[in-house]
Tab-separated table of C-alpha atoms in Angstrom:
chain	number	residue	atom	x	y	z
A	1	UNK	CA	0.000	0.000	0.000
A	2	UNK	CA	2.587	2.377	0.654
A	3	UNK	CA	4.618	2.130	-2.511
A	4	UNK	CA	1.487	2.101	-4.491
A	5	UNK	CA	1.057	5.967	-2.514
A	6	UNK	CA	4.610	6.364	-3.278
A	7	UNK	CA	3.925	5.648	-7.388
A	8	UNK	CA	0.957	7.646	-7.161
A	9	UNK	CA	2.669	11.118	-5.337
A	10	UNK	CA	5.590	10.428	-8.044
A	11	UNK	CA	3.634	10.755	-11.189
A	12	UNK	CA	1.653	13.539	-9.747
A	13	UNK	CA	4.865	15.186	-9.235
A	14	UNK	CA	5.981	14.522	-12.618
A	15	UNK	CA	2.563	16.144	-14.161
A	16	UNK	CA	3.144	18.841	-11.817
A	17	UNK	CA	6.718	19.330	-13.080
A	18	UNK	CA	5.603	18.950	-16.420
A	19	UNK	CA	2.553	21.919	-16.175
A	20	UNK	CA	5.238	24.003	-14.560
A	21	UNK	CA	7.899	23.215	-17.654
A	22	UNK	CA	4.996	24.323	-19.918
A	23	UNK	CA	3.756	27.593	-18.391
A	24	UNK	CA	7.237	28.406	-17.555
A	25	UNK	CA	7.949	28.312	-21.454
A	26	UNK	CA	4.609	29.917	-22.388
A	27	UNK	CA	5.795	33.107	-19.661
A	28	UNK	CA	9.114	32.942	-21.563
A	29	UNK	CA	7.783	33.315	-24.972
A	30	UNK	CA	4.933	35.765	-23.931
A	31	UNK	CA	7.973	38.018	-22.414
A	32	UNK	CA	10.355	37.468	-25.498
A	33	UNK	CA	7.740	38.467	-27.539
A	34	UNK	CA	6.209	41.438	-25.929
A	35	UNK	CA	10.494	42.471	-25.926
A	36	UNK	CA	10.968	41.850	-29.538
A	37	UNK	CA	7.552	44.128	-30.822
A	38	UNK	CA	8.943	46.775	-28.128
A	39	UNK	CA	12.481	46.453	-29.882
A	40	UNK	CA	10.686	46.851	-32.727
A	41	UNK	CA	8.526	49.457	-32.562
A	42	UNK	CA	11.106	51.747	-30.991
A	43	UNK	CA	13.543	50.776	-33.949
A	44	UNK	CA	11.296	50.262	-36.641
A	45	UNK	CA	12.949	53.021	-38.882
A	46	UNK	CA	16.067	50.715	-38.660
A	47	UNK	CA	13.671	47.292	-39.525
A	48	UNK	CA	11.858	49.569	-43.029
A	49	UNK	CA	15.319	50.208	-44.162
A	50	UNK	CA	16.841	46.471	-43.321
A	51	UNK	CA	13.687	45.649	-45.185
A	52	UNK	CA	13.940	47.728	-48.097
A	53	UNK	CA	17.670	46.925	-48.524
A	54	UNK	CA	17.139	42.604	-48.243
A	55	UNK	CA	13.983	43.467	-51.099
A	56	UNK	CA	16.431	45.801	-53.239
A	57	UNK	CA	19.040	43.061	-53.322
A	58	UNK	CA	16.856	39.852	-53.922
A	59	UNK	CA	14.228	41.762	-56.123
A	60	UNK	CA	15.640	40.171	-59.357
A	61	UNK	CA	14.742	36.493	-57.512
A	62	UNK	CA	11.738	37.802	-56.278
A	63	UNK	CA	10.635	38.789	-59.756
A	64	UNK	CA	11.406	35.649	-60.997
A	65	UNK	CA	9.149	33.918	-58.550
A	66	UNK	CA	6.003	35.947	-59.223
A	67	UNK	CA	6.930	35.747	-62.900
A	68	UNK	CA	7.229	31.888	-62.416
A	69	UNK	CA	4.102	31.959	-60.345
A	70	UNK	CA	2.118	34.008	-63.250
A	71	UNK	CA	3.709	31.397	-66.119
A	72	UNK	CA	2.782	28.217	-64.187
A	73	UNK	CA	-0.971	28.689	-64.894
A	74	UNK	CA	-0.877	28.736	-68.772
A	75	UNK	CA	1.453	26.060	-68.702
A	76	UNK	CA	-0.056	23.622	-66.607
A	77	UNK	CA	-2.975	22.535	-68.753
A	78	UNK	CA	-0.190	23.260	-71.947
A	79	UNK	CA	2.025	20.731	-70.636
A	80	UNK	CA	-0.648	18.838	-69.640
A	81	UNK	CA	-2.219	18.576	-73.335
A	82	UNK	CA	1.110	18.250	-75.251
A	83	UNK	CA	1.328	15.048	-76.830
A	84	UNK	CA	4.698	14.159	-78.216
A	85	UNK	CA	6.667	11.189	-78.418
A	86	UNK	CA	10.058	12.914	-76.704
A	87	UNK	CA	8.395	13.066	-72.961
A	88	UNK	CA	12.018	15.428	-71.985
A	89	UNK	CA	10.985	17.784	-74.292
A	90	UNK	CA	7.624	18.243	-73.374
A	91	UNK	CA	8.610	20.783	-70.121
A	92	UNK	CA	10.568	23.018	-72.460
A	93	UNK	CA	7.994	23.114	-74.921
A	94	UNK	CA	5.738	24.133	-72.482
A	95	UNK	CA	7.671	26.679	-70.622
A	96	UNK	CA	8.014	28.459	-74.446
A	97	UNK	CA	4.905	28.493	-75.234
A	98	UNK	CA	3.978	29.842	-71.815
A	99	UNK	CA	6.413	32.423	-72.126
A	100	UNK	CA	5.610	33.419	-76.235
A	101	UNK	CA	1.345	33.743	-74.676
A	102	UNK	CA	1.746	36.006	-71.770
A	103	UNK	CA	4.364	37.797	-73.417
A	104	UNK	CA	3.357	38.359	-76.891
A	105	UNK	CA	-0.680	39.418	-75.547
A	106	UNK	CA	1.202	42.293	-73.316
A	107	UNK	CA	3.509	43.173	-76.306
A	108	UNK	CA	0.930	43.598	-78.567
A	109	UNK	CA	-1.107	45.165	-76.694
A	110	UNK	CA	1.220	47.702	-75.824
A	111	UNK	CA	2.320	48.030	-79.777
A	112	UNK	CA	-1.561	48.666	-80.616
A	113	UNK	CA	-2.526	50.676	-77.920
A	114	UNK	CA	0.799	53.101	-77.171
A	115	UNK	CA	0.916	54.579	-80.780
A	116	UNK	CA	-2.474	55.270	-81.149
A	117	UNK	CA	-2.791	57.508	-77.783
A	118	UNK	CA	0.488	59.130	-78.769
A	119	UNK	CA	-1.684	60.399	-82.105
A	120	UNK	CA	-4.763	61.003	-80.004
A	121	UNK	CA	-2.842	63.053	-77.482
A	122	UNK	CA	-1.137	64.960	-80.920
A	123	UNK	CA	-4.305	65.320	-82.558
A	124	UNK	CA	-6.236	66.784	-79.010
A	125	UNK	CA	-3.328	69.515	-79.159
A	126	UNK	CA	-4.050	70.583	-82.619
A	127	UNK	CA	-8.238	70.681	-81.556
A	128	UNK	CA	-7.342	73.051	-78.940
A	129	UNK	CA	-4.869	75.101	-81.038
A	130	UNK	CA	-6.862	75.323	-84.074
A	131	UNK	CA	-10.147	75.858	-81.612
A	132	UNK	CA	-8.406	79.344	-79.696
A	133	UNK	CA	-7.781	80.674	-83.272
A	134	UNK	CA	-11.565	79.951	-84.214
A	135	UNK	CA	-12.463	81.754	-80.459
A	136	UNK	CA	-10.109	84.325	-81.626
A	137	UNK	CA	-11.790	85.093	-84.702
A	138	UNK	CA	-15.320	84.729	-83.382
A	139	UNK	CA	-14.566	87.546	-80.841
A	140	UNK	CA	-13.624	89.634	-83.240
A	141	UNK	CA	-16.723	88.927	-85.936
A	142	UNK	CA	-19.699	88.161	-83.493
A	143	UNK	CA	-22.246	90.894	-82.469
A	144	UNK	CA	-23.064	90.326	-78.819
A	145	UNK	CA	-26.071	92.632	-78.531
A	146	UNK	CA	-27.936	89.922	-80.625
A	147	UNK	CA	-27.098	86.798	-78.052
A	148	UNK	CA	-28.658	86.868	-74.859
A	149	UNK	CA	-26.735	88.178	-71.996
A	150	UNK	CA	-24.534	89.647	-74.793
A	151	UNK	CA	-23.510	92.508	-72.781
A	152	UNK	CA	-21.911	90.316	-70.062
A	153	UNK	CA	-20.484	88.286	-72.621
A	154	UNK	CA	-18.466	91.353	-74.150
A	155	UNK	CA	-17.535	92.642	-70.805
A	156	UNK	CA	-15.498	89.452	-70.767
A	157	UNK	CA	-11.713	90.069	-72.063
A	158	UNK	CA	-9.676	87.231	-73.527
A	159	UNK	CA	-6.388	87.584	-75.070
A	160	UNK	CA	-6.784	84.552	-77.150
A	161	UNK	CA	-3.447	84.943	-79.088
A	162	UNK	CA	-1.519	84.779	-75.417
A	163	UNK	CA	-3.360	81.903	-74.133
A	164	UNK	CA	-2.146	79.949	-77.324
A	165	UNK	CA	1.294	81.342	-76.552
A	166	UNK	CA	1.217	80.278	-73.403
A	167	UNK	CA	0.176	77.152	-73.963
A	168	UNK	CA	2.719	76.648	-76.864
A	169	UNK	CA	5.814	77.543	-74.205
A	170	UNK	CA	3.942	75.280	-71.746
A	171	UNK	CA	4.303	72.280	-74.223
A	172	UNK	CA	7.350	73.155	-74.947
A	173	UNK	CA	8.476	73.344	-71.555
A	174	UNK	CA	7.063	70.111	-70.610
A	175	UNK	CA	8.684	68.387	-73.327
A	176	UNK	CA	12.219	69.266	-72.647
A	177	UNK	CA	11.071	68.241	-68.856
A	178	UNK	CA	10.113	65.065	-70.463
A	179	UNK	CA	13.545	64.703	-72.425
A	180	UNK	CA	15.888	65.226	-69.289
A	181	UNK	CA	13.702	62.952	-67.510
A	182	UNK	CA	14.174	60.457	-70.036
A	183	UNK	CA	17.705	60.766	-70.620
A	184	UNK	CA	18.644	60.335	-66.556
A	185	UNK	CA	16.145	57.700	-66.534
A	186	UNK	CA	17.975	55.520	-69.131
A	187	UNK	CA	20.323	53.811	-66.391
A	188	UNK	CA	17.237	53.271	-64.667
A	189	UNK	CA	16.080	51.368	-67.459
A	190	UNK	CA	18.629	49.467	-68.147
A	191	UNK	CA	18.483	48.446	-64.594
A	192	UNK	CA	15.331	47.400	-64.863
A	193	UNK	CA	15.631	45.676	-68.035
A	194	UNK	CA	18.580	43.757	-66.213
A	195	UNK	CA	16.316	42.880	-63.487
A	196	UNK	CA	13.739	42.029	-65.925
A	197	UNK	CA	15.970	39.572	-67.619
A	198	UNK	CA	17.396	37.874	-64.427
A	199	UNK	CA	14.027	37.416	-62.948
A	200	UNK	CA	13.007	35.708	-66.281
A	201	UNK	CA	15.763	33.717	-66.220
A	202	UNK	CA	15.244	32.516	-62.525
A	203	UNK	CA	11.816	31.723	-63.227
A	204	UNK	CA	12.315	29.466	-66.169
A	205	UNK	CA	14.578	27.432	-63.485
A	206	UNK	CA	12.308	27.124	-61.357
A	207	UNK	CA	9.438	26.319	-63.812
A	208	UNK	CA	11.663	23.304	-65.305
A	209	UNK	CA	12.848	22.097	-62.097
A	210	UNK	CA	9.499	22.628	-60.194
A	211	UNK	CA	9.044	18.952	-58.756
A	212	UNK	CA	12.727	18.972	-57.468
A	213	UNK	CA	12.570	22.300	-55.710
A	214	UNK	CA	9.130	21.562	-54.370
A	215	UNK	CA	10.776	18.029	-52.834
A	216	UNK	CA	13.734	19.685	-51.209
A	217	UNK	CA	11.706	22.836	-49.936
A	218	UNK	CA	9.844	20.051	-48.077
A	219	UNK	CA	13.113	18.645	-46.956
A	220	UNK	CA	14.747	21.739	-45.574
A	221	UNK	CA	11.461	22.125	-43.538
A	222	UNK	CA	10.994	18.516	-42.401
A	223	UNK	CA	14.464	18.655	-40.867
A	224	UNK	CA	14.858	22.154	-39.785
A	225	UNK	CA	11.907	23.400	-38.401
A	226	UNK	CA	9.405	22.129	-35.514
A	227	UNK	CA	7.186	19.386	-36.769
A	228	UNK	CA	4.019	21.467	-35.658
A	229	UNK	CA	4.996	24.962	-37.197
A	230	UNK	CA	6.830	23.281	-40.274
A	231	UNK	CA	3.046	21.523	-41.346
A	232	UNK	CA	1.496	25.057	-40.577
A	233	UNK	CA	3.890	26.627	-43.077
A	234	UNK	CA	3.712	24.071	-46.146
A	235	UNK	CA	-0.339	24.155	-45.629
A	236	UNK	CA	0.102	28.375	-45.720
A	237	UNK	CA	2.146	28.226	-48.697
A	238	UNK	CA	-0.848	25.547	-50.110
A	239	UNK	CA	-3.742	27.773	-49.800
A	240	UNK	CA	-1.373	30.746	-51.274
A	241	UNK	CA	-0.616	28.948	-54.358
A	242	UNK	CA	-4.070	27.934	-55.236
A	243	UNK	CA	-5.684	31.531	-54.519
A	244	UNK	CA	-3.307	32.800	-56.389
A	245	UNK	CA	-3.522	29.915	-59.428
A	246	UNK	CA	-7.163	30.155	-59.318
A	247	UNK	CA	-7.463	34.015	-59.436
A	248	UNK	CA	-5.162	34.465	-62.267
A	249	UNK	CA	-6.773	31.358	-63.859
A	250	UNK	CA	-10.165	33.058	-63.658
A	251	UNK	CA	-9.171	36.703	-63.750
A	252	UNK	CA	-7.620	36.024	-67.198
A	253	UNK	CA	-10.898	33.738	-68.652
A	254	UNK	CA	-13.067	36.626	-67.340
A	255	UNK	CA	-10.922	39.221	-68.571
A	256	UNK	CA	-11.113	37.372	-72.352
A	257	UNK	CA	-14.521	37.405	-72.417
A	258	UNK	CA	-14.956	40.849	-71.430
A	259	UNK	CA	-12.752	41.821	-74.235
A	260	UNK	CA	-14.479	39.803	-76.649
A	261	UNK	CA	-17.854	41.005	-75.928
A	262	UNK	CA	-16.566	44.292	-76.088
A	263	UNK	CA	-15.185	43.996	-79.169
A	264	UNK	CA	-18.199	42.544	-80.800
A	265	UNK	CA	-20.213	45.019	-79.238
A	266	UNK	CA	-18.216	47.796	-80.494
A	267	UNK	CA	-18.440	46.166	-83.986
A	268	UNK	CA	-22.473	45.875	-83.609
A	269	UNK	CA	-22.758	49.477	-82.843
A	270	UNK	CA	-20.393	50.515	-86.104
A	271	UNK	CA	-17.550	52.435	-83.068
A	272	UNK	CA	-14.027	52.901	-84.166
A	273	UNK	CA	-11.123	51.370	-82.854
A	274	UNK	CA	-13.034	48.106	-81.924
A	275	UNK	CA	-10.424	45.830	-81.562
A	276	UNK	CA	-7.816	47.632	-79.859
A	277	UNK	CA	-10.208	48.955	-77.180
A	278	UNK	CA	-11.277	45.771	-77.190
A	279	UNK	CA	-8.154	44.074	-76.568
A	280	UNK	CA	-7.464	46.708	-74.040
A	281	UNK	CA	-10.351	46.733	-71.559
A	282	UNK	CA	-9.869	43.125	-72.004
A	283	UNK	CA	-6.105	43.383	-70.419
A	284	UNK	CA	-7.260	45.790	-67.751
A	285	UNK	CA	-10.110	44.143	-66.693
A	286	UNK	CA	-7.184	41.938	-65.129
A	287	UNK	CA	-6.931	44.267	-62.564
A	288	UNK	CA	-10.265	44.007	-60.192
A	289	UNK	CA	-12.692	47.216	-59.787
A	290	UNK	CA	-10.145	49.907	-60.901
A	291	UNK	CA	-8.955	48.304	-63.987
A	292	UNK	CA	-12.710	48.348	-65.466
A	293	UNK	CA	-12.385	52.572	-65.145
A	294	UNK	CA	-8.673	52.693	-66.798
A	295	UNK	CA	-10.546	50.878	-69.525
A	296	UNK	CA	-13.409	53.179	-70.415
A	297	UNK	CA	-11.490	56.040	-69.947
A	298	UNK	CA	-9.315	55.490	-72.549
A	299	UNK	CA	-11.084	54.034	-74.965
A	300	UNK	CA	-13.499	57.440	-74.381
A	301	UNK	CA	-10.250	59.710	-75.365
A	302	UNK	CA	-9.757	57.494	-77.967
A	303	UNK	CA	-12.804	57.549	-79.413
A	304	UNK	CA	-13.781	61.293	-78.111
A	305	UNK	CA	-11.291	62.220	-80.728
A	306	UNK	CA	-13.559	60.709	-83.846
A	307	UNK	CA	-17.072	61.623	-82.420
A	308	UNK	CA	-18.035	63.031	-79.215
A	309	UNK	CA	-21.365	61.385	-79.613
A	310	UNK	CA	-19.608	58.036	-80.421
A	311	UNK	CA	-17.660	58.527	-77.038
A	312	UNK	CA	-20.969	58.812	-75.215
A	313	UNK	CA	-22.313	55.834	-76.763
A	314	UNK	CA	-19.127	54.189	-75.953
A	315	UNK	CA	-19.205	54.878	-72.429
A	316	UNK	CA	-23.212	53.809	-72.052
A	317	UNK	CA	-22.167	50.580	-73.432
A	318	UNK	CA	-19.388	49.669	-71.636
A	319	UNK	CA	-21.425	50.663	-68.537
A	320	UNK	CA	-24.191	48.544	-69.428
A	321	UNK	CA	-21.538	45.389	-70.063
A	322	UNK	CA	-19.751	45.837	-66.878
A	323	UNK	CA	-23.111	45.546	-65.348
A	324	UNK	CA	-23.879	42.306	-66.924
A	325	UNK	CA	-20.775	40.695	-66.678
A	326	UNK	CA	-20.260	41.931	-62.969
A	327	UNK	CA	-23.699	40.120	-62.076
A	328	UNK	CA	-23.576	37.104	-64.288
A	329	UNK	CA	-20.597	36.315	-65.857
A	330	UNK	CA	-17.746	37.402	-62.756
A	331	UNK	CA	-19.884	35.238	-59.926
A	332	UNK	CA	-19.996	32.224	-62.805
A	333	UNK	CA	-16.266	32.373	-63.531
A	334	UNK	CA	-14.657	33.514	-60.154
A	335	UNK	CA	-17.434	32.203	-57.503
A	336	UNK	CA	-15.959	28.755	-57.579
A	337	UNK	CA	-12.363	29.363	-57.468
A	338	UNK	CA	-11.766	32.377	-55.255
A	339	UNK	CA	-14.295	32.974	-51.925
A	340	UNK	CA	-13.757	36.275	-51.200
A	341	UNK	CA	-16.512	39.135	-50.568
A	342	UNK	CA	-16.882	41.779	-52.518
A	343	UNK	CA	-16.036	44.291	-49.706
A	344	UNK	CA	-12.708	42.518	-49.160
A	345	UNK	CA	-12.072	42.443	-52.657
A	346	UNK	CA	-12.148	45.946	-52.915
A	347	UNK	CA	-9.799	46.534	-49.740
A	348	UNK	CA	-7.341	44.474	-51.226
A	349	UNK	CA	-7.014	46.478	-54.378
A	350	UNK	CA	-7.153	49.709	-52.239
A	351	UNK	CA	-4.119	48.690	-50.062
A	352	UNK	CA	-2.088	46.506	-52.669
A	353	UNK	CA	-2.564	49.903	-54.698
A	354	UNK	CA	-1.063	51.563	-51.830
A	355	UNK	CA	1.705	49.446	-51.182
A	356	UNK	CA	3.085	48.567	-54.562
A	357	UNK	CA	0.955	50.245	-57.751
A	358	UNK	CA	-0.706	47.858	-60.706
A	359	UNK	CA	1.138	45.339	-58.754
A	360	UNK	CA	-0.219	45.221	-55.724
A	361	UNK	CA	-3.694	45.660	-57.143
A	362	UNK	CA	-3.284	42.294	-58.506
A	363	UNK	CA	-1.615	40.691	-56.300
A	364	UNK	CA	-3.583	42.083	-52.953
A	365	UNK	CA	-6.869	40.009	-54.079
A	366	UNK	CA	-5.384	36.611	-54.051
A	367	UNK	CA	-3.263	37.442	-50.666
A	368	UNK	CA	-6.583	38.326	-49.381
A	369	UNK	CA	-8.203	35.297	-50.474
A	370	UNK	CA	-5.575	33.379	-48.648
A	371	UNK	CA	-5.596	35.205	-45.366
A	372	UNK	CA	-9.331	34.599	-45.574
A	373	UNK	CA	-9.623	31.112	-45.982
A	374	UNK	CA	-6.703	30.618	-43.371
A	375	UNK	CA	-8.475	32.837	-40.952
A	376	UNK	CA	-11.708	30.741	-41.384
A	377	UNK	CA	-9.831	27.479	-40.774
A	378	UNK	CA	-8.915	28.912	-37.827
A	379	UNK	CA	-11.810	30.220	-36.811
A	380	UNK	CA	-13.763	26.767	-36.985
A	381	UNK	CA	-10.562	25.207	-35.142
A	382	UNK	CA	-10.818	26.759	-32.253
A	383	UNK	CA	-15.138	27.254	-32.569
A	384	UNK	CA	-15.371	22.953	-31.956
């Protein structure tokens, strides 16, 4: 009887060392933490420019994995539907004509689209010009006492001929700004160029070797890090890499049939420049909510500069389109890949438009979807 006592008092003592081992460590950690976000709060000028320094140095690599991120979605169902007898060259195939599809829609895009504001902008200029000469020559031929409120109207005292003076030096002045601007910013572009071409690089390695780096990413974690927190980070880095593969996925098939329908709208109601604006609110529409406005606002100047009345009927119409692919054809496409709400959506491209321009605005909706379907895991974890 006494040495069964004696067993019993020792393994209470053990699960009373045991409880005190574990809130000791949890007091530990709470303390080292609450230290650390002190530390860093205080010194947080120091962390931004650690920051920005690590993201100048590694931005080539990080390029290369959001480029290799962006190319893995065309070429997954490529490779996957290439039939050839050499199964090696199958990957490489792939990769090119991954790379010749995303690149050659943005290229010619850009060739279609570039030129023909640079001649809308020109021809705008010579509209105002040409429309200060006709005010000029009206004030001088009208007879105000016959138009109502004609006496105010002559009180009024333009000197047309040094507005378009003005407005001559101001162009003038802009455009040498515009020279010197682009003649310092040519190492800049070069740089960027370089970057450009590294990053593509880095992703092509990483696209052809995919199934190797995945395995020893796994490895490295397996070995290195806590079994817990290592299972945590792989199923993270899971539900990032779908969002993100599903929202391009469907942010690109929506984005094609917007274009399309815009085009063959455009066609239907006899507008000019249907395929290029086509093609164009086609490529914006890639970027949710905002890129929908950058669409119809240029095509409008586009247009605005053929018929002002065309430009109106422009603008109903895409209007009316955005409506009905908004309410029927977005929730068809996107509802079953991305779960996101509409009011997160739209916070996502606000702050990723913050933080990092046309690339944050499409990037910040699949991060968001992410965070919210890890947040929602959670959530249900801890509500059983």
């Amino acid at each position: 009887m006494t040495g069964y006592l004696e067993k019993e008092n020792m393994e209470i003592n053990i699960t009373d060392k045991t409880k005190i081992r574990k809130i000791t460590k949890w007091i530990i950690g709470v303390v080292t933490a609450c230290i650390l976000i002190y530390l860093a709060i205080r010194h947080l000028d120091m962390i931004v420019v650690g920051i920005s320094w690590l993201v100048g140095i590694t931005f080539p690599i990080l390029l290369g994995i959001v480029m290799a991120l962006v190319l893995n979605v065309p070429m997954r169902p490529i490779e996957k539907h290439l039939h050839i007898k050499k199964e090696k060259a199958k990957r490489p195939l792939a990769i090119v004509l991954s790379l010749v599809l995303v690149l050659g829609i943005f290229t010619g895009i850009a060739f279609l689209v570039i030129p023909e504001i640079v001649d809308t902008i020109r021809l705008v200029a010579q509209i105002v010009m040409s429309g200060i000469d006709q005010a000029a020559s009206w004030e001088q031929t009208i007879d105000f006492s016959r138009l109502p409120f004609g006496e105010y109207l002559q009180q009024i005292d333009i000197d047309w001929m040094q507005l378009k003076d003005d407005l001559e030096q101001w162009t003038i002045s802009q455009r040498n700004v515009l020279f010197q601007q682009a003649a310092g910013a040519v190492s800049s572009v070069a740089s960027g160029f370089m970057n450009f071409f590294i990053g593509l690089v880095f992703s092509i390695y990483v696209l052809a070797n995919k199934e190797k780096l995945k395995r020893q990413t796994l490895r490295l974690i397996c070995v290195w890090l806590p079994q817990r927190f290592g299972s945590a980070l792989v199923h993270v880095v899971s539900v990032c890499n779908r969002s993100f593969r599903n929202f391009i996925a469907g942010q690109a098939t929506e984005a094609v049939i917007l274009g399309m329908l815009c085009t063959i709208g455009m066609l239907i109601l006899r507008l000019p420049y249907a395929p290029m604006i086509g093609a164009l609110v086609g490529v914006t529409a890639l970027i949710p909510i905002v890129g929908a406005f950058i669409g119809t606002i240029v095509g409008a100047f586009l247009i605005l500069t053929v018929s002002p009345f065309k430009a109106f009927i422009f603008v109903i119409f895409l209007i009316i389109l955005q409506q009905l692919e908004g309410n029927l054809i977005y929730p068809k496409v996107m509802g079953a890949r991305i779960n996101l709400p509409a009011i997160w959506v739209f916070a996502a491209v606000t702050i990723g438009g913050n933080l990092a321009g046309p690339v944050g605005m499409l990037l910040g909706v699949p991060a968001a979807s992410a965070a919210y379907e890890l947040l929602k895991e959670a959530t249900i974890k801890r509500e059983i």
